[in-house]
Short mmCIF file of C-alpha atoms and ligand atoms in Angstrom, two decimals:
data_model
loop_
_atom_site.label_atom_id
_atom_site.label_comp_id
_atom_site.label_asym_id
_atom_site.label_seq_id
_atom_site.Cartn_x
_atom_site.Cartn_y
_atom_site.Cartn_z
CA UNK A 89 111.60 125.42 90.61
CA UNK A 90 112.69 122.32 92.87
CA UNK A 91 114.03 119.47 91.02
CA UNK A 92 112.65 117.62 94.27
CA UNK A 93 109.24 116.28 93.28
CA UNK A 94 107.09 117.02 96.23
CA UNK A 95 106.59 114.53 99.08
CA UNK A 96 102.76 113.71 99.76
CA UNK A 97 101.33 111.62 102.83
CA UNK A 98 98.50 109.69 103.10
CA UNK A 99 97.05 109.90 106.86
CA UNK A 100 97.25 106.43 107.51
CA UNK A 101 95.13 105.18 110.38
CA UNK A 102 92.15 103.95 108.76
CA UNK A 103 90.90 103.41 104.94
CA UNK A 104 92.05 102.67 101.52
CA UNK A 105 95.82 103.94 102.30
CA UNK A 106 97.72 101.67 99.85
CA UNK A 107 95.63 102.99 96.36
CA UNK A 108 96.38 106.50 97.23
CA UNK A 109 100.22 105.85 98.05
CA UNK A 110 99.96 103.88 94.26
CA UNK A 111 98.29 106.51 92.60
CA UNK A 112 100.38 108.99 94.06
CA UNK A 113 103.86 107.36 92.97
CA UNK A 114 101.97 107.05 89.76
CA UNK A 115 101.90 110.50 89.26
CA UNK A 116 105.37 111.28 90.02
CA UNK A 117 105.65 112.08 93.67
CA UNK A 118 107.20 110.81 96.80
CA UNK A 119 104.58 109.00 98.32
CA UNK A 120 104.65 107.94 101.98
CA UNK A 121 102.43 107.04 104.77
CA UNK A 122 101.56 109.26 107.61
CA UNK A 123 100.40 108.09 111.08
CA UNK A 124 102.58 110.05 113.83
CA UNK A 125 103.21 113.71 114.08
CA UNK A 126 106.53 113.67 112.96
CA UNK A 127 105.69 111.92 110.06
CA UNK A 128 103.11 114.70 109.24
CA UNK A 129 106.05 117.51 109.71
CA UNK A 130 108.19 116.12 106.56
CA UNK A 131 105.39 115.76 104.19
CA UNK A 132 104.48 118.41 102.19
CA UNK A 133 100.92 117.60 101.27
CA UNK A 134 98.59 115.45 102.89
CA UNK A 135 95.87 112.85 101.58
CA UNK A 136 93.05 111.81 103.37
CA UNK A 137 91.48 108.78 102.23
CA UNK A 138 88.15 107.08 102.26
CA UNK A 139 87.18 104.78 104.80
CA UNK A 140 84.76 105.44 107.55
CA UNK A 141 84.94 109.01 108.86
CA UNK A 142 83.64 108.10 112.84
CA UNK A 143 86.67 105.71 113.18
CA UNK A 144 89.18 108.16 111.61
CA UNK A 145 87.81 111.16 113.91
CA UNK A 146 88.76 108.63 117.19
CA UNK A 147 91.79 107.25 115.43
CA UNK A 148 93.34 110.87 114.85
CA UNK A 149 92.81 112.16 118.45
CA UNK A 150 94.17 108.53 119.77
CA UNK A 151 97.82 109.26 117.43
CA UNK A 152 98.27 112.68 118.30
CA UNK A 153 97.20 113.71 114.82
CA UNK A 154 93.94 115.82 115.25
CA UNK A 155 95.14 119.55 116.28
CA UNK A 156 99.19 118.60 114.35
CA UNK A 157 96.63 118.28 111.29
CA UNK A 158 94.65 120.87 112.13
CA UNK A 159 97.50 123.39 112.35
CA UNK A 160 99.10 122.24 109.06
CA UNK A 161 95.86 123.03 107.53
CA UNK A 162 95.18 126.33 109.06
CA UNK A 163 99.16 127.01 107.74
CA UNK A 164 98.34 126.46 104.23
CA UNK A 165 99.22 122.52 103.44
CA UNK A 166 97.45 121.41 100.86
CA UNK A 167 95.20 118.69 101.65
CA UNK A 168 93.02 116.14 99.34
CA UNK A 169 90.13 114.34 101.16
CA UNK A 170 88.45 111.66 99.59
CA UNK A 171 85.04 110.11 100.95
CA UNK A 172 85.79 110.01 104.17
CA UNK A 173 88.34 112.48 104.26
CA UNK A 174 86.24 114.62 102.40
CA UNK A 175 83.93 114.47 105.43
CA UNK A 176 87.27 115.15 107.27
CA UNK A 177 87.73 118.36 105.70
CA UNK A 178 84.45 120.06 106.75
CA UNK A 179 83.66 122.19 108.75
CA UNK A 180 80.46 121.21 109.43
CA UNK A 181 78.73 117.31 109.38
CA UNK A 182 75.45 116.11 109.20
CA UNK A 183 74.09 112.52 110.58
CA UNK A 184 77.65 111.88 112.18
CA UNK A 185 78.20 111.08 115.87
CA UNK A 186 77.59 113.72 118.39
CA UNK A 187 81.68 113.23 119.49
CA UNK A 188 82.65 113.19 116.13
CA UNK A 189 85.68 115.52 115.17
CA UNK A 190 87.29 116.66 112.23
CA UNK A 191 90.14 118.65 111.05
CA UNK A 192 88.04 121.31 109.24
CA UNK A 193 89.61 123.75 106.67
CA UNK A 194 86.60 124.23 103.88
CA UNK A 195 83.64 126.19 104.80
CA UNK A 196 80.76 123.41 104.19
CA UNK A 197 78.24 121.12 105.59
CA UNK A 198 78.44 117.43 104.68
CA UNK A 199 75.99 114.60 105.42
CA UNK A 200 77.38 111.53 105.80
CA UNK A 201 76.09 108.75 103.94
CA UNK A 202 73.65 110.71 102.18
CA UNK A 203 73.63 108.45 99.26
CA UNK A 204 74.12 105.73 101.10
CA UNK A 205 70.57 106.24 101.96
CA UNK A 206 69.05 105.36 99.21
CA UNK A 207 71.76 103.15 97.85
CA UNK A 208 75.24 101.84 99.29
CA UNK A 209 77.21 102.35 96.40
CA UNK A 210 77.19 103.14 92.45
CA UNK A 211 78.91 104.76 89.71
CA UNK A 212 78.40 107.87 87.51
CA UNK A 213 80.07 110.37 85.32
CA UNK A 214 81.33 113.21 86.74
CA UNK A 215 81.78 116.75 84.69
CA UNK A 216 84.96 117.58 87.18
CA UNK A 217 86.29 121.19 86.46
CA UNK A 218 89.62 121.42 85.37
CA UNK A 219 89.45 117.47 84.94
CA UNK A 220 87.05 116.39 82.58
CA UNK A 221 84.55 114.02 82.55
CA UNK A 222 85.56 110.87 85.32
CA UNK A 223 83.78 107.82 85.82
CA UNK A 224 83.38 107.86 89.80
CA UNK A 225 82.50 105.79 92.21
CA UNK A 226 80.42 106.39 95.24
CA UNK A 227 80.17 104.59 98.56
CA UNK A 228 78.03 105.42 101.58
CA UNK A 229 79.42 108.65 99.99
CA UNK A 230 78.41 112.09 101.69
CA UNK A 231 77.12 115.07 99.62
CA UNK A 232 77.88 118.58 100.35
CA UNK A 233 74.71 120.87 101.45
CA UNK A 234 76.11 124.08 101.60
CA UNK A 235 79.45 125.87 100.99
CA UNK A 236 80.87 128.98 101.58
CA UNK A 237 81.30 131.78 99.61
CA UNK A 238 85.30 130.75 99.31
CA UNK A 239 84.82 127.60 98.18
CA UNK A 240 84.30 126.48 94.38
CA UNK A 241 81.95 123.87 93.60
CA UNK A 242 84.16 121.46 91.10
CA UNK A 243 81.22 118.88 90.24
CA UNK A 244 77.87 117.24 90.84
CA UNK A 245 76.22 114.07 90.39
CA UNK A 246 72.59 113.17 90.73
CA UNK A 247 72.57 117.16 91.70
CA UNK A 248 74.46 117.07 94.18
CA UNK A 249 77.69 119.04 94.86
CA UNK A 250 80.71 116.17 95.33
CA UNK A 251 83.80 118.16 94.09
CA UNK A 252 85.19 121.38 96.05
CA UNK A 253 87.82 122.86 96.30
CA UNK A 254 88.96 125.65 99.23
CA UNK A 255 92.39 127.56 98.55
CA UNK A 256 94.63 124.60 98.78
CA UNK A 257 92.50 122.29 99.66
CA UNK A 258 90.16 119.68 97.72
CA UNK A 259 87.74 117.39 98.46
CA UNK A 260 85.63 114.87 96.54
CA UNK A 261 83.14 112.28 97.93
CA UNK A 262 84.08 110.05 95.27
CA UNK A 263 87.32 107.28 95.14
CA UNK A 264 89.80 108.27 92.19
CA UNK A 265 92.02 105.68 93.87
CA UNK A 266 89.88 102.86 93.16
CA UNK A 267 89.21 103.51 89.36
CA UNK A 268 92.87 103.44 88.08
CA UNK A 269 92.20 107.04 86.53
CA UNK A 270 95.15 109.40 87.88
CA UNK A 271 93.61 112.60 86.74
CA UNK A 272 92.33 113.62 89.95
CA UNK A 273 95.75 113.29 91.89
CA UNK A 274 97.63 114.19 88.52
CA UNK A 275 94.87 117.61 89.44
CA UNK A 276 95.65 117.22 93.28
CA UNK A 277 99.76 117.33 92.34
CA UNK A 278 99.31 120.28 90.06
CA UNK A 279 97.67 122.18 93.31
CA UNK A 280 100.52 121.21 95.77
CA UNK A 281 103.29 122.33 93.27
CA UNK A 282 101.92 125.78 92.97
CA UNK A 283 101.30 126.08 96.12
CA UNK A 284 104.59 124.96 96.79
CA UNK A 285 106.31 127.69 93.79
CA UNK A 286 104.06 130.15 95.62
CA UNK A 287 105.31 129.58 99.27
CA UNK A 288 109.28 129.27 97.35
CA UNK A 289 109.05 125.81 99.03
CA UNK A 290 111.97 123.65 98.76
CA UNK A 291 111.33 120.02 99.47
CA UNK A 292 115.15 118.44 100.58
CA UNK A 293 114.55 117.48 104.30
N1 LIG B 1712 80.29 106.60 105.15
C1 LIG B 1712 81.68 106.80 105.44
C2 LIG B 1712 81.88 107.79 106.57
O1 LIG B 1712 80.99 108.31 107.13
C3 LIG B 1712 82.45 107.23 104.22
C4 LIG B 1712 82.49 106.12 103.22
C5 LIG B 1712 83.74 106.06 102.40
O2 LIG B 1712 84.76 106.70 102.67
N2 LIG B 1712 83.68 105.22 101.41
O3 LIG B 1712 83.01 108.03 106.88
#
């Protein structure tokens, strides 16, 4: 057991970076922005926020970031996507653009902006296992269409699946960091400390 609390970046090229670096000192960690490779090989953990998915995909190849993230994922970080990021995380997207990439790591199929569809943005209790109930929130949010048999479905709203989780990896199409509620990273913390007792990680630099 490290008295070192864990250090967790937020990939920050795009989207709502500053909530997750909040609700991540919040919950006790070392917080701290990622946008060059050697910024991802210090952190720990690595948060992908929500934004706009298309823009991220170019943004990561243009830093350097797409296969540095991609390896760190293969290698067992643990990784929290949210929105965007959760569309990040797939292997597989729906209704995105043909030369979109991403950095892959749970077996399922997203579509992007699936509720967005029918309507931009809205709210709704979510039954989140190993949470509890959550008001989330929901904009041009994807939905997951299929998963793999290694990956746990966490929750739903308006029957869809919006909560996995893959080994050490998790992914929600909702925005935690927008409703003040620190369950989910308080959740997302718990995942990155095990897996960091498991590995006999030590976090000094
Ligand atoms: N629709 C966005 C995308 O495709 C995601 C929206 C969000 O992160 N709030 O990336």
């Amino acid at each position: 057991m490290s008295p070192v609390p864990p250090v967790v970046g937020v990939l920050a090229i795009q989207g709502d970076v500053p909530e997750h670096l909040r609700a991540l000192t919040a919950v006790g960690v070392t917080a701290r922005p990622v946008r060059r490779p050697d910024e991802l090989a210090v952190v720990d953990a690595l948060v992908i926020p929500g934004g706009e998915s298309t823009t991220m995909s170019k943004l990561a190849v243009d830093f350097g970031l797409l296969e540095p993230v991609r390896d760190r994922i293969k290698t067992g970080m643990p990784a929290y996507g949210s929105c965007a990021g959760m569309i990040m995380l797939a292997a597989e997207v729906l209704d995105g653009r043909p030369d979109q990439q991403t950095f892959g790591g749970i077996d399922m199929t997203v579509r992007r902006n699936a509720f967005g569809r029918q309507v931009d943005s809205f709210e709704a209790v979510t039954d989140l296992e190993g949470v509890g109930e959550l008001r989330t929130v929901f904009i041009r949010a994807p939905w997951v269409e299929r998963v793999g048999p290694g990956v746990a479905v966490l929750g739903r709203a308006a029957g869809r699946i919006v909560a996995v989780r893959q080994g050490n990896l998790l992914a929600t199409a909702f925005h935690p960091e927008l409703t003040g509620d620190l369950r989910m990273h308080r959740r997302f913390v718990e995942l990155v400390r095990s897996a960091g007792a498991a590995a006999g990680m030590t976090t000094e630099e």
